[in-house]
Tab-separated table of C-alpha atoms in Angstrom:
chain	number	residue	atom	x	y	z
D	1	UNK	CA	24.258	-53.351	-12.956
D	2	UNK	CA	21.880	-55.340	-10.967
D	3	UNK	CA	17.869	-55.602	-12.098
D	4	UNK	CA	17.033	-54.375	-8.743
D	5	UNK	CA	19.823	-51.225	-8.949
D	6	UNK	CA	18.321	-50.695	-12.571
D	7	UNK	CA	14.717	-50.453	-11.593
D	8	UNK	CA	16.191	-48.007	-8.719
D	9	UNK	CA	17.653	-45.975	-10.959
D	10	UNK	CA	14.468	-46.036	-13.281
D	11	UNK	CA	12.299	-44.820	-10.543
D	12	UNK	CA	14.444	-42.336	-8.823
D	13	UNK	CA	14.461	-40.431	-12.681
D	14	UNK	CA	10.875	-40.837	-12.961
D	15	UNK	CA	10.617	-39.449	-9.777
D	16	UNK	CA	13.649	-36.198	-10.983
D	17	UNK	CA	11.784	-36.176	-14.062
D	18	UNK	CA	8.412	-35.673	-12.239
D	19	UNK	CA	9.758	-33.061	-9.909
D	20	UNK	CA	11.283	-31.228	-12.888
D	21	UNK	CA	7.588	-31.294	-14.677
D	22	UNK	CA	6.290	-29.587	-11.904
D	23	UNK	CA	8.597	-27.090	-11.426
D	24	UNK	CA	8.475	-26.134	-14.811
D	25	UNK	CA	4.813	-25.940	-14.423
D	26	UNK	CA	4.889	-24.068	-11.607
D	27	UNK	CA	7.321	-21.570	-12.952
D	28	UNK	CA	4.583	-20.723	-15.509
D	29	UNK	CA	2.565	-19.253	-13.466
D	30	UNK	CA	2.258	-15.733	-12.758
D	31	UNK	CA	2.457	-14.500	-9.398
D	32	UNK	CA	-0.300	-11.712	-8.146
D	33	UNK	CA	0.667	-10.612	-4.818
D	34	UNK	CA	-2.490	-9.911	-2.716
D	35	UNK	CA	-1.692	-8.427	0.244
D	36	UNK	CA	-4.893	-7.930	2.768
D	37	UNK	CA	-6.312	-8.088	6.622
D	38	UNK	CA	-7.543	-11.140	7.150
D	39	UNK	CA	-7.324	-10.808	10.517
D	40	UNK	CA	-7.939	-7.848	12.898
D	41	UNK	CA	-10.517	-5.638	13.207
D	42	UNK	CA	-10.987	-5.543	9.278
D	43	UNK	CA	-10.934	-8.993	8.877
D	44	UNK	CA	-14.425	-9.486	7.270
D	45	UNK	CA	-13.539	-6.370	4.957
D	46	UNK	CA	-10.614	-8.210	3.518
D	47	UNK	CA	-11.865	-11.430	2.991
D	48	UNK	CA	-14.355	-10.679	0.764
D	49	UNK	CA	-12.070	-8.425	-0.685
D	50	UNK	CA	-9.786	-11.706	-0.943
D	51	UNK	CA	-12.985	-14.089	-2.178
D	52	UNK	CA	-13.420	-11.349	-5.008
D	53	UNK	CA	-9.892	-11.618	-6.000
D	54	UNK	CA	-10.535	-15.468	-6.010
D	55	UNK	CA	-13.472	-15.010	-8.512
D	56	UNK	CA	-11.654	-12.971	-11.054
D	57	UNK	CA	-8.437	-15.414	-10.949
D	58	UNK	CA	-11.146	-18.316	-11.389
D	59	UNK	CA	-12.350	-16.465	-14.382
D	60	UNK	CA	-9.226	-15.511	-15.733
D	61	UNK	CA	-7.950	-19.156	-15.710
D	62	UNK	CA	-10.537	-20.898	-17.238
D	63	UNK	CA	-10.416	-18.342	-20.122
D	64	UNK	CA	-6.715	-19.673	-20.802
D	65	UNK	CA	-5.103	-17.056	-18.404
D	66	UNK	CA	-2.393	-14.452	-19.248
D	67	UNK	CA	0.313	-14.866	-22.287
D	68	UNK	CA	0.065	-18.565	-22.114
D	69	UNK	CA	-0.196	-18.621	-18.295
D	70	UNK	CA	-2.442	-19.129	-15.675
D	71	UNK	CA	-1.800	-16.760	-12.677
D	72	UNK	CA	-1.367	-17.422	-9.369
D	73	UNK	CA	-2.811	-15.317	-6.483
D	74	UNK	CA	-0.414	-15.361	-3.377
D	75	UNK	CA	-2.580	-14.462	-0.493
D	76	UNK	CA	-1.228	-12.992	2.357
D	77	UNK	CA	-2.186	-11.509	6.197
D	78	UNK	CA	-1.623	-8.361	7.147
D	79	UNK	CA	-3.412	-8.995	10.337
D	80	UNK	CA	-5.210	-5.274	10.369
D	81	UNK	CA	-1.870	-3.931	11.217
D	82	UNK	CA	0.467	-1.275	9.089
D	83	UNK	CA	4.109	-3.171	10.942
D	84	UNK	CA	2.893	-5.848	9.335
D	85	UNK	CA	1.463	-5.006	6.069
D	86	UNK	CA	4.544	-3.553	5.001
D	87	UNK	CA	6.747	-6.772	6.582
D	88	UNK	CA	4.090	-8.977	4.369
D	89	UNK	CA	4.833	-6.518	1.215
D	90	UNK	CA	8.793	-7.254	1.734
D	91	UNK	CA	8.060	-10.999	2.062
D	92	UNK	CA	5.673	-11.099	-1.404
D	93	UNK	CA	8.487	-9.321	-3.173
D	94	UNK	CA	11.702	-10.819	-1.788
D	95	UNK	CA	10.628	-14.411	-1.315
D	96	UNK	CA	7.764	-15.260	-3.356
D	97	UNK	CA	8.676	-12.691	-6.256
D	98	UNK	CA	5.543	-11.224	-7.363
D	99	UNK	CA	5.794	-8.823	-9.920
D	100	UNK	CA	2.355	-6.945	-8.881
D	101	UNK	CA	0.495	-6.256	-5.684
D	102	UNK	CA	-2.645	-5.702	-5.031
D	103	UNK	CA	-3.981	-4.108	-1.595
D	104	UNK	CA	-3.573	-3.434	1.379
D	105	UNK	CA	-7.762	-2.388	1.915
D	106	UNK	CA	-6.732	0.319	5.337
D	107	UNK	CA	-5.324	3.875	3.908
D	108	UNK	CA	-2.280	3.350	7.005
D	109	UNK	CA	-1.989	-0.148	5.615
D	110	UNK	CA	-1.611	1.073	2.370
D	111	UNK	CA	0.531	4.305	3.087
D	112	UNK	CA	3.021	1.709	5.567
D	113	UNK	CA	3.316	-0.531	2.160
D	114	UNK	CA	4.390	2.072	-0.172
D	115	UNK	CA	8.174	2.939	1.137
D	116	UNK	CA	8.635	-0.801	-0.312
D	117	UNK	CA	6.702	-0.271	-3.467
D	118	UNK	CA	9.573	2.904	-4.235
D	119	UNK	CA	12.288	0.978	-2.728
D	120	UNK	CA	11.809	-2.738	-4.730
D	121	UNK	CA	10.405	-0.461	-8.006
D	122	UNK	CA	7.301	-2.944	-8.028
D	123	UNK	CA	3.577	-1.516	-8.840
D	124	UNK	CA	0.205	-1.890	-6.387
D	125	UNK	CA	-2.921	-1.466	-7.346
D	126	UNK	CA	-5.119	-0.036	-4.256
D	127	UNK	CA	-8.487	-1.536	-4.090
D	128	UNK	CA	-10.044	0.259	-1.534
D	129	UNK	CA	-8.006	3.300	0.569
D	130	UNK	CA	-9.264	6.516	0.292
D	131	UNK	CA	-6.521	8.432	2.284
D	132	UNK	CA	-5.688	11.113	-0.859
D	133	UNK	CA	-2.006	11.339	0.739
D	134	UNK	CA	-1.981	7.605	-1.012
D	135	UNK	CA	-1.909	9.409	-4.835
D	136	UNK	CA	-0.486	12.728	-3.760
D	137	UNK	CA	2.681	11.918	-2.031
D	138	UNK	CA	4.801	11.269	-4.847
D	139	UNK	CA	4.605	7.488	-5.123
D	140	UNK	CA	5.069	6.171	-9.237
D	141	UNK	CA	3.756	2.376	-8.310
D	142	UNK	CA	0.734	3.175	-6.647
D	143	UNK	CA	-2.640	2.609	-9.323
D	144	UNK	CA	-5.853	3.302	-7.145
D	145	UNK	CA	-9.379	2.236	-8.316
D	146	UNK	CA	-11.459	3.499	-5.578
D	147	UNK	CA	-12.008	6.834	-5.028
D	148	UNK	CA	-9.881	9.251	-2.875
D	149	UNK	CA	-11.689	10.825	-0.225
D	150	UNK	CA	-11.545	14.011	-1.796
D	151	UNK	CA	-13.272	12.687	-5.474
D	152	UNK	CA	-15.263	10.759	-2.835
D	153	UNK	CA	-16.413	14.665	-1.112
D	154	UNK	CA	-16.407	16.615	-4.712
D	155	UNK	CA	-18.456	13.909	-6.141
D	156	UNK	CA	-20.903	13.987	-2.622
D	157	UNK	CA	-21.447	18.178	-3.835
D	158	UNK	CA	-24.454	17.764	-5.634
D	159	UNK	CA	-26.282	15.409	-3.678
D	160	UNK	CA	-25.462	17.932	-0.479
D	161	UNK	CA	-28.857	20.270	-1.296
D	162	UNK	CA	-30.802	16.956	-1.366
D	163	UNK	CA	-30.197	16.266	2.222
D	164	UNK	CA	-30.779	19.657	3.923
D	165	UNK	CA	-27.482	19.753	5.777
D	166	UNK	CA	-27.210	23.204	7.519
D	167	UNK	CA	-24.502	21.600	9.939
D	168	UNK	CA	-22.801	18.638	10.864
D	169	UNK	CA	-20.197	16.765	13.303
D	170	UNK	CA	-17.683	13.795	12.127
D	171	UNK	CA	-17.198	10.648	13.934
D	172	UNK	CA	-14.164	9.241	12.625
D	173	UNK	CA	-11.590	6.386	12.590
D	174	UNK	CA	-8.469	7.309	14.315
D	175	UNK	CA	-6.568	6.332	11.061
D	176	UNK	CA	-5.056	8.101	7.746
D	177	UNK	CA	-8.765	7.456	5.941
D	178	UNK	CA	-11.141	8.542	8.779
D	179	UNK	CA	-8.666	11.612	9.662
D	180	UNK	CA	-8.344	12.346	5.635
D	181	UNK	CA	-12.526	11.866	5.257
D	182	UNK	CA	-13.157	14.368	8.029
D	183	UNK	CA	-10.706	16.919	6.583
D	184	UNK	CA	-11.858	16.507	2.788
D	185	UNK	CA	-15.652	16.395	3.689
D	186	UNK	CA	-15.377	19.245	5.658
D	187	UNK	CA	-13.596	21.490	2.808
D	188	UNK	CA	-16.193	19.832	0.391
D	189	UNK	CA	-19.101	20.896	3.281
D	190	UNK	CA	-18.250	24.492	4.287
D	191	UNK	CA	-17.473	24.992	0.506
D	192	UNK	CA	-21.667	25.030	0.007
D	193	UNK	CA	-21.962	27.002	3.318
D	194	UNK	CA	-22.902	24.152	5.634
D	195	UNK	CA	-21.361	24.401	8.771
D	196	UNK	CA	-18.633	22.030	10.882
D	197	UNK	CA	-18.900	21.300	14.450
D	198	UNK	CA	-17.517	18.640	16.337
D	199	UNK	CA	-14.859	16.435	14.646
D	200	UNK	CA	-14.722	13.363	17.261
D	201	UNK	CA	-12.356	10.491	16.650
D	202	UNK	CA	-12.506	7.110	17.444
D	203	UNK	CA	-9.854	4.041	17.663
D	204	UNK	CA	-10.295	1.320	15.383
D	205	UNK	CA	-10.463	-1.331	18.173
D	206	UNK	CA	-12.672	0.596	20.442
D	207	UNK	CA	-15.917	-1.224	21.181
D	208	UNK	CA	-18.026	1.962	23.072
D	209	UNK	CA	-18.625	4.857	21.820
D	210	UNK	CA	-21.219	6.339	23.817
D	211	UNK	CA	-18.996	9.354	24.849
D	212	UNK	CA	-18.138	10.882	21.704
D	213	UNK	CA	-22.271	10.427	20.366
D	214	UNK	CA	-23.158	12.126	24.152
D	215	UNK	CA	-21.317	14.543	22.751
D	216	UNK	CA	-22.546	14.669	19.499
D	217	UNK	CA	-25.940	14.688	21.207
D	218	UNK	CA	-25.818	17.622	23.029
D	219	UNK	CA	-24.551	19.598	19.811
D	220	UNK	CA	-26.787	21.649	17.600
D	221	UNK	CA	-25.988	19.696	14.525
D	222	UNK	CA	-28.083	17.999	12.094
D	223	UNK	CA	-25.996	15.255	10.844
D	224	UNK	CA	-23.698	13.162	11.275
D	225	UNK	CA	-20.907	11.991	8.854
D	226	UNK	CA	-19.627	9.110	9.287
D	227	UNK	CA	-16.168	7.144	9.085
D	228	UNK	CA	-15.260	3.612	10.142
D	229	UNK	CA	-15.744	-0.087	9.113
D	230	UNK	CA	-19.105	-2.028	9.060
D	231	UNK	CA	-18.111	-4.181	12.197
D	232	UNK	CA	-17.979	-0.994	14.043
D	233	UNK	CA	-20.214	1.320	12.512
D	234	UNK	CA	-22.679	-1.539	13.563
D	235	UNK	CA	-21.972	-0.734	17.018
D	236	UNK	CA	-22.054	3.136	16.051
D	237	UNK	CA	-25.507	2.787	14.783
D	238	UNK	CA	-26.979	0.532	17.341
D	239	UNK	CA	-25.439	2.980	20.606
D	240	UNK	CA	-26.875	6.191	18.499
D	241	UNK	CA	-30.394	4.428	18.884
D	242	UNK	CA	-29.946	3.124	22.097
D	243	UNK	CA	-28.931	6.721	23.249
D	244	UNK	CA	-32.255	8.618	21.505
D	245	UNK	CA	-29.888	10.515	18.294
D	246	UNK	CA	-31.929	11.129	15.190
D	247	UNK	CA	-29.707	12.915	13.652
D	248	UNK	CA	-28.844	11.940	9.817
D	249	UNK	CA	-26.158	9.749	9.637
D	250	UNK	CA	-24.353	9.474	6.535
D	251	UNK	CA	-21.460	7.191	6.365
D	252	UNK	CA	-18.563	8.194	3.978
D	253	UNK	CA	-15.577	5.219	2.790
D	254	UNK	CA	-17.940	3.072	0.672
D	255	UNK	CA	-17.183	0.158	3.306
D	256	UNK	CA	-20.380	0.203	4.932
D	257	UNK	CA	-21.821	-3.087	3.652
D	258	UNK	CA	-25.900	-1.998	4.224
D	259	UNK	CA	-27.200	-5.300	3.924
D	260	UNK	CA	-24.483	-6.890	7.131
D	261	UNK	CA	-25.731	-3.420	9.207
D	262	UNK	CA	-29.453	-4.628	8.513
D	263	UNK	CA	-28.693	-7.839	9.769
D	264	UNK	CA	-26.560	-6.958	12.764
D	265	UNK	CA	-27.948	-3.508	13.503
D	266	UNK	CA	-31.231	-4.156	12.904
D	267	UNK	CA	-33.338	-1.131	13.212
D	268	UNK	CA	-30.497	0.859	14.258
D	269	UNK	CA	-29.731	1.077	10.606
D	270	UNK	CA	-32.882	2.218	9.970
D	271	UNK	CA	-32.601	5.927	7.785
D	272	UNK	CA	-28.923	5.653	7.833
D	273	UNK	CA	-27.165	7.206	4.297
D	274	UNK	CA	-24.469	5.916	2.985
D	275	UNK	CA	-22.114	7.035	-0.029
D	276	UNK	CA	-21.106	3.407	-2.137
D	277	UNK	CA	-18.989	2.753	-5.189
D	278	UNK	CA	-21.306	-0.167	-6.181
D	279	UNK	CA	-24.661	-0.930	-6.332
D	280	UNK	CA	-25.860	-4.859	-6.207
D	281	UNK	CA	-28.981	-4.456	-5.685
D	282	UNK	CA	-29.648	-2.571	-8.448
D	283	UNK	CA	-27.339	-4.507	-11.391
D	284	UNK	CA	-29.140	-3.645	-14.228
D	285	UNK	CA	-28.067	-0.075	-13.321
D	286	UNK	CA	-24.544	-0.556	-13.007
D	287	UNK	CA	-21.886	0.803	-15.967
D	288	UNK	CA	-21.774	-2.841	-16.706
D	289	UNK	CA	-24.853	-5.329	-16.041
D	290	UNK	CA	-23.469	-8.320	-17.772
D	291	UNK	CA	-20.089	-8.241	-15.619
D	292	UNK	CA	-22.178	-7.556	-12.045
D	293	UNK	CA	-24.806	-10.046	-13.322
D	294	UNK	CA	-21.798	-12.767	-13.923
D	295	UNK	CA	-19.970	-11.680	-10.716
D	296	UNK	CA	-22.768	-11.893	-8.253
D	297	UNK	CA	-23.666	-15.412	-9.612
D	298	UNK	CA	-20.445	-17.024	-9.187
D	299	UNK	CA	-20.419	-14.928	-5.615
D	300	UNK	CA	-23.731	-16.797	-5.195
D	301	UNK	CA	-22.452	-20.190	-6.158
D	302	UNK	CA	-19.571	-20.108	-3.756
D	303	UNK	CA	-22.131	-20.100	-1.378
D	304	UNK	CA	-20.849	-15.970	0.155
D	305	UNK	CA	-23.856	-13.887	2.119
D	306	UNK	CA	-25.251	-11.499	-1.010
D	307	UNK	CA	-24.229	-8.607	1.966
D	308	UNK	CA	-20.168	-9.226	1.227
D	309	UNK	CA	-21.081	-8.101	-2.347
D	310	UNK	CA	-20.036	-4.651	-1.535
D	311	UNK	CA	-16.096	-5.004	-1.052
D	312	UNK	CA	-16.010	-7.968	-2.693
D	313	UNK	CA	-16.245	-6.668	-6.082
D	314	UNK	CA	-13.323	-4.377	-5.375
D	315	UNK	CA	-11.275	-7.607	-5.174
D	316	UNK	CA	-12.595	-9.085	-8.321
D	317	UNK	CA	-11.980	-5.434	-10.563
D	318	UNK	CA	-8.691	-5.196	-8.873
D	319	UNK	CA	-7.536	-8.441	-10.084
D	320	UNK	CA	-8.926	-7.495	-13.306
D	321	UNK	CA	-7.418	-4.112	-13.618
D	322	UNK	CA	-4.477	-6.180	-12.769
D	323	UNK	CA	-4.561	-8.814	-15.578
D	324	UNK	CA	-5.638	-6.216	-18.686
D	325	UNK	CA	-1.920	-4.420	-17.729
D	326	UNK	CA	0.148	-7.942	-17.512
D	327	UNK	CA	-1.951	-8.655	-21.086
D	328	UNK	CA	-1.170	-5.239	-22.772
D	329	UNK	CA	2.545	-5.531	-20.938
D	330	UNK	CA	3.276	-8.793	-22.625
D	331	UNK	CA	5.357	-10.039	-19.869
D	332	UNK	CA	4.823	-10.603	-16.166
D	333	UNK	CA	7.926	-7.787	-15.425
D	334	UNK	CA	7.221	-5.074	-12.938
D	335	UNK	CA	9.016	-2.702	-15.466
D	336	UNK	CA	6.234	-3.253	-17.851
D	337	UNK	CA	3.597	-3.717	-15.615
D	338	UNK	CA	4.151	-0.465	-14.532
D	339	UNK	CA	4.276	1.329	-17.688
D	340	UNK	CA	1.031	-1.186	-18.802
D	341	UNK	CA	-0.787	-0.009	-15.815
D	342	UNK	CA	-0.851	3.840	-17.412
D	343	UNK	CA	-3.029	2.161	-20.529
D	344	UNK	CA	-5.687	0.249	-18.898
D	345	UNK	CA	-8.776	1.496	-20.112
D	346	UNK	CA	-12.194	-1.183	-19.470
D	347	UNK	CA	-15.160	-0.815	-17.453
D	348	UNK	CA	-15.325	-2.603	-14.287
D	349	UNK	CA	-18.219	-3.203	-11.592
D	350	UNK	CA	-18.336	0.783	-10.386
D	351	UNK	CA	-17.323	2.544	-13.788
D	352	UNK	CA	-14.429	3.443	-16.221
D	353	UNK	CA	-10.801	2.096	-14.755
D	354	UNK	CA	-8.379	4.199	-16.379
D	355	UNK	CA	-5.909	6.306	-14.623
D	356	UNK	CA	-5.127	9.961	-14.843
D	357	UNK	CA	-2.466	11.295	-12.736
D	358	UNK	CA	-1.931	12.423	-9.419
D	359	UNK	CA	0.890	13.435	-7.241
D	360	UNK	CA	4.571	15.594	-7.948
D	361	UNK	CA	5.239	16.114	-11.472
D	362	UNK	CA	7.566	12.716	-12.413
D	363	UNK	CA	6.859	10.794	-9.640
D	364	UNK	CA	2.640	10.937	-10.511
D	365	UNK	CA	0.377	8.098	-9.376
D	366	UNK	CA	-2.443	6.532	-10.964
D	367	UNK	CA	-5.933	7.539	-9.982
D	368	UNK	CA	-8.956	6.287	-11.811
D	369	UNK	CA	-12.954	7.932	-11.231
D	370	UNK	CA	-15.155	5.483	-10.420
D	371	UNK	CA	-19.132	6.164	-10.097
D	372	UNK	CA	-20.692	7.298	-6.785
D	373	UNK	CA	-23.986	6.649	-5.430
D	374	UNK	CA	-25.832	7.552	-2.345
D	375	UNK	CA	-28.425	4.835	-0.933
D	376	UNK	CA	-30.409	4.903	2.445
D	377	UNK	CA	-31.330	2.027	4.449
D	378	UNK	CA	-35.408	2.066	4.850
D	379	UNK	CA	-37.658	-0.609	6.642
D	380	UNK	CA	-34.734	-3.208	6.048
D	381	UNK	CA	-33.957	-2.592	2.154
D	382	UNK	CA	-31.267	-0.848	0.714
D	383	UNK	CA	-32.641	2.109	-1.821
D	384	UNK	CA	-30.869	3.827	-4.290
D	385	UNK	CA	-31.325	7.339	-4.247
D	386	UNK	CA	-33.316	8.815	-7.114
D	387	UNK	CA	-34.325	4.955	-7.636
């Protein structure tokens, strides 16, 4: 053999033996599927959900990740649209092999994922979706940490008398959460004698919706509850100004993200209620002060708007909630993760996240409580109610 051929050969096996190294080291990893709108209508709502996510991988990694492991978020579009979240669900499990999901923030993007949850026997944990069809229908691999709708309305009970309701309209998303909100929160309503009047609805793209709050103007109610996104309750709150209401307006979902309506609505925002699963502003106050005090510096340091703080934390316990099952599991298996997912007991941003079951007897899903507060938006600052 030649020098030349010999130094050849030398490099082309450094170069196997490199290659080999790094798929070795890649293999290590383990694979989080996160599976979120990025774009679409809730594309701001899932990217901080995403940036959260981000945090708690960061954190999780420099802490020596999982079993050995560092972990591996695989970050994917669903573009704001069910078709697609479920086609991105396929793709996460099929070709990139994730043995965990979290998402899919929309209750119809979540409900179009889970057919492919049952049928590929891999577990989700559901940051944000309130639709309670999500935990009830009889879905095994479904582990929510924000509240249903209808924990969301029970919880809402005892801050009703506070408020002076004596009767109120919905304006709702035209979706599985703002259709499920209007039917739980009215149960939860005319349960304490508080009338139900108009139930309008509202598609997720529209940008006017000066009709349904003529409509809501002209009615004898009091208040107003509330169910959409912050990019378009902005516009909900700025028309209901422009248009004289002065109705209350409380906003249900714990999507709102106050501080983005102050800056965008302005004073439209002004006296609008809102019912939240975390409370920034206030972190000494929250079931764990060292966690939101760490998590709202790094969210700081990555240079995020202190407003995104609101669904991005949902990201960061989801990941968590996530990693404490793969840990007690022992092995990145969905099998196990699965099973894991049933003993996760730690407190995250909003509360205790542990699951108690939900759904058909053998096919339950996992449900955990998280805390609830109500704040109101007054000259420009958020306020926690019985702050």
């Amino acid at each position: 053999m030649s020098r030349t051929h010999g130094l050849l050969l030398s490099v082309a096996l450094a170069g196997m033996m490199s290659s080999l190294t790094a798929a070795g080291a890649a293999a290590q990893t383990i694979k989080i599927g996160v599976n979120e709108p990025l774009t679409g209508p809730f594309a701001a709502s899932g990217t901080y959900v995403v940036n959260g996510a981000k945090i708690a991988a960061d954190e999780i990694n420099a802490k020596g990740g999982l079993l050995g492991s560092k972990i591996e978020l695989v970050i994917e579009d669903n573009k704001s649209n069910p078709t697609e979240a479920a086609a991105v669900a396929e793709k996460l499990i099929t070709r990139d092999k994730v043995p965990v999901m979290m998402g899919a923030w929309g209750s119809s993007l979540t409900l179009a994922v889970m057919p492919k949850l049952m049928e590929y026997k891999i577990p989700m944990v559901v940051e944000t979706s309130s639709s309670s069809k999500i935990t009830t229908s009889g879905n095994p691999y479904i582990f929510r940490i924000s509240p249903p709708s209808s924990v969301e309305a029970a919880e809402f009970k005892p801050i009703m008398p506070t408020l002076g309701i004596k009767k109120a309209d919905f304006l709702v998303i035209n979706n599985d959460w703002g259709r499920g909100s209007a039917d739980d929160f009215g149960k939860a309503l005319k349960a304490q004698n508080i009338q139900i009047g108009l139930v309008e609805i509202m598609d997720q793209a529209a940008q006017d919706m000066s009709a349904q709050l003529s409509k809501i103007k002209a009615s004898d109610s009091d208040t107003i509850m509330v169910t959409t996104a912050v990019e378009q309750l902005t516009l909900v709150l700025k028309q209901a100004a422009a248009l004289g209401i002065t109705k209350k307006i409380v906003t249900t979902g714990g999507s709102q993200n106050p501080d983005q309506l102050i800056e965008q609505a302005g004073a439209a925002a002004n006296g609008s209620m809102h019912l939240t699963t975390f409370a920034p502003w206030y972190p000494d106050k929250t079931p764990d002060p060292v966690a939101t005090n760490y998590f709202l510096g790094e969210w700081k340091k990555r240079g995020f708007a202190f407003a995104g703080a609101t669904e991005s934390f949902r990201g960061y316990d989801g990941i968590r909630t996530i990693a404490n099952a793969i840990q007690r599991a022992g092995k990145a298996d969905p099998e196990a993760i699965t099973e894991a997912l049933w003993k996760v007991d730690f407190t995250g941003l909003n509360g205790p996240i542990k699951f108690v079951k939900q759904g058909p007897a053998g096919k339950e899903s996992g449900q955990s409580m998280p805390n609830l507060y109500l704040i109101k938006i007054e000259n420009d600052k958020v306020v926690l109610s019985g702050s």
